[in-house]
Amino acid sequence: VPIPDFDIQTDLDMAAKALGFVESTNDYSAIGEVIKDKNSMYYGDRAYGMYQVMGKNIPVWTKKYLGTKMTKEQFLEDSEAQDKLVRAFMTEKYNQYGNIEDAVSVWFTGRPLKKATEEGAADQNISVNEYVRRFRKEFFNLLEG
């Protein structure tokens, strides 16, 4: 069930906060565990920052979304860059798919929710459905203030 009346213009800050809470309990300095699954495309990598961007994505995504290629260390130390990147990504994916749940699913799995669900997408901790459920819960908590 998509979040009713979600507006990317007015609700983006809350969506980013909710995502940050799900990823790292809103910790800009968070560093994830090294991925040990040899079948993962991120094997040997780890996630960085409040939104847990995978290390190998940082130079590519910062160049694409911020116009400046950053190192993992630079990104980790720059909360503003972390916020700008996630907002740009979410806006792009929201505009592409038409709802915030698909944008959140793409953030987590690289695929929209229906496709990710059909493929059983999950990381070592949770499924895509649980991830989106947690996002929605945090979003509604913020909405209710």
Coordinates of C-alpha atoms in Angstrom, one line a residue:
V1 CA 0.0 0.0 0.0
P2 CA 1.7 3.2 -1.1
I3 CA 1.8 6.2 1.3
P4 CA -1.3 8.1 0.5
D5 CA -0.9 11.7 -0.9
F6 CA 2.9 11.5 -0.9
D7 CA 4.3 14.6 -2.5
I8 CA 8.0 14.5 -3.5
Q9 CA 8.2 18.3 -3.1
T10 CA 6.8 18.6 0.4
D11 CA 7.5 15.2 1.8
L12 CA 11.1 14.6 0.6
D13 CA 12.8 15.8 3.9
M14 CA 10.6 13.4 5.9
A15 CA 11.3 10.5 3.5
A16 CA 15.0 11.1 3.8
K17 CA 14.8 11.2 7.6
A18 CA 12.8 8.0 7.7
L19 CA 15.3 6.3 5.4
G20 CA 18.2 7.6 7.5
F21 CA 16.6 6.1 10.6
V22 CA 16.0 2.7 8.9
E23 CA 19.6 2.7 7.7
S24 CA 21.6 4.0 10.6
T25 CA 19.4 5.5 13.3
N26 CA 20.3 8.9 11.7
D27 CA 24.1 8.6 12.2
Y28 CA 26.1 10.4 9.5
S29 CA 29.3 8.7 10.7
A30 CA 27.9 5.1 10.5
I31 CA 30.1 2.5 8.8
G32 CA 28.5 -0.8 8.0
E33 CA 29.9 -4.3 8.3
V34 CA 32.0 -5.7 5.5
I35 CA 29.9 -7.8 3.1
K36 CA 31.1 -11.4 3.5
D37 CA 28.6 -13.0 1.1
K38 CA 30.8 -14.1 -1.9
N39 CA 27.7 -14.1 -4.1
S40 CA 27.0 -10.4 -3.4
M41 CA 28.0 -7.8 -6.0
Y42 CA 29.2 -5.8 -2.9
Y43 CA 31.5 -8.6 -1.5
G44 CA 34.3 -7.1 0.5
D45 CA 32.6 -3.6 0.4
R46 CA 30.8 -1.8 3.2
A47 CA 28.2 1.0 3.5
Y48 CA 28.9 4.5 4.7
G49 CA 27.0 7.4 6.3
M50 CA 23.5 8.0 7.5
Y51 CA 21.9 6.4 4.4
Q52 CA 24.5 3.6 4.2
V53 CA 25.7 4.1 0.6
M54 CA 27.9 1.3 -0.5
G55 CA 31.6 2.3 -0.9
K56 CA 31.8 1.4 -4.6
N57 CA 28.8 3.6 -5.3
I58 CA 30.1 6.7 -3.6
P59 CA 32.5 8.0 -6.3
V60 CA 29.9 7.2 -9.1
W61 CA 26.9 8.6 -7.3
T62 CA 28.5 11.7 -5.9
K63 CA 29.7 12.5 -9.4
K64 CA 26.2 11.8 -10.8
Y65 CA 24.1 13.5 -8.2
L66 CA 26.4 16.2 -6.7
G67 CA 28.7 16.9 -9.7
T68 CA 31.8 16.2 -7.7
K69 CA 33.4 12.8 -7.3
M70 CA 34.1 12.1 -3.6
T71 CA 36.1 9.5 -1.8
K72 CA 34.5 7.4 0.9
E73 CA 36.3 9.4 3.6
Q74 CA 35.1 12.8 2.1
F75 CA 31.6 11.5 1.9
L76 CA 31.5 10.2 5.4
E77 CA 32.7 13.6 6.8
D78 CA 30.2 15.6 4.7
S79 CA 26.6 15.4 6.1
E80 CA 25.3 17.9 3.6
A81 CA 26.6 15.8 0.7
Q82 CA 25.0 12.7 2.2
D83 CA 21.6 14.6 2.5
K84 CA 21.9 16.0 -1.0
L85 CA 22.7 12.7 -2.6
V86 CA 19.8 10.8 -1.0
R87 CA 17.4 13.5 -1.9
A88 CA 18.6 13.6 -5.5
F89 CA 18.4 9.8 -5.8
M90 CA 14.9 9.6 -4.2
T91 CA 13.6 12.4 -6.4
E92 CA 15.0 10.7 -9.6
K93 CA 13.5 7.3 -8.6
Y94 CA 10.2 8.8 -7.5
N95 CA 9.9 10.6 -10.8
Q96 CA 10.8 7.4 -12.6
Y97 CA 8.5 5.0 -10.8
G98 CA 5.7 7.3 -9.5
N99 CA 5.8 6.3 -5.8
I100 CA 8.1 6.6 -2.8
E101 CA 8.0 2.8 -2.0
D102 CA 9.5 1.9 -5.4
A103 CA 12.2 4.6 -4.8
V104 CA 13.0 3.2 -1.4
S105 CA 13.1 -0.3 -2.8
V106 CA 15.5 0.8 -5.5
W107 CA 17.7 2.4 -2.8
F108 CA 17.8 -1.0 -1.0
T109 CA 17.8 -3.5 -3.9
G110 CA 18.3 -1.6 -7.1
R111 CA 14.9 -2.7 -8.3
P112 CA 11.3 -1.4 -7.8
L113 CA 9.3 -3.1 -5.1
K114 CA 7.2 -5.6 -7.1
K115 CA 10.2 -6.9 -9.0
A116 CA 12.4 -7.0 -5.9
T117 CA 9.7 -8.9 -4.0
E118 CA 9.2 -11.4 -6.8
E119 CA 13.0 -12.0 -6.8
G120 CA 13.1 -12.4 -3.0
A121 CA 15.4 -9.5 -2.5
A122 CA 17.1 -9.2 0.9
D123 CA 20.4 -8.4 2.4
Q124 CA 22.0 -10.4 5.2
N125 CA 19.5 -8.8 7.7
I126 CA 16.1 -8.2 6.2
S127 CA 13.8 -8.6 3.2
V128 CA 12.8 -5.8 0.9
N129 CA 9.2 -6.0 2.2
E130 CA 10.5 -5.6 5.8
Y131 CA 12.7 -2.7 4.8
V132 CA 9.9 -0.8 3.1
R133 CA 7.6 -1.6 6.1
R134 CA 10.2 0.0 8.4
F135 CA 10.5 3.0 6.1
R136 CA 6.7 3.5 6.1
K137 CA 6.6 3.2 9.9
E138 CA 9.3 5.8 10.4
F139 CA 7.7 8.1 7.8
F140 CA 4.3 7.9 9.5
N141 CA 5.9 8.5 13.0
L142 CA 7.5 11.7 11.6
L143 CA 4.3 12.7 9.9
E144 CA 2.4 12.4 13.1
G145 CA 5.2 14.3 14.9

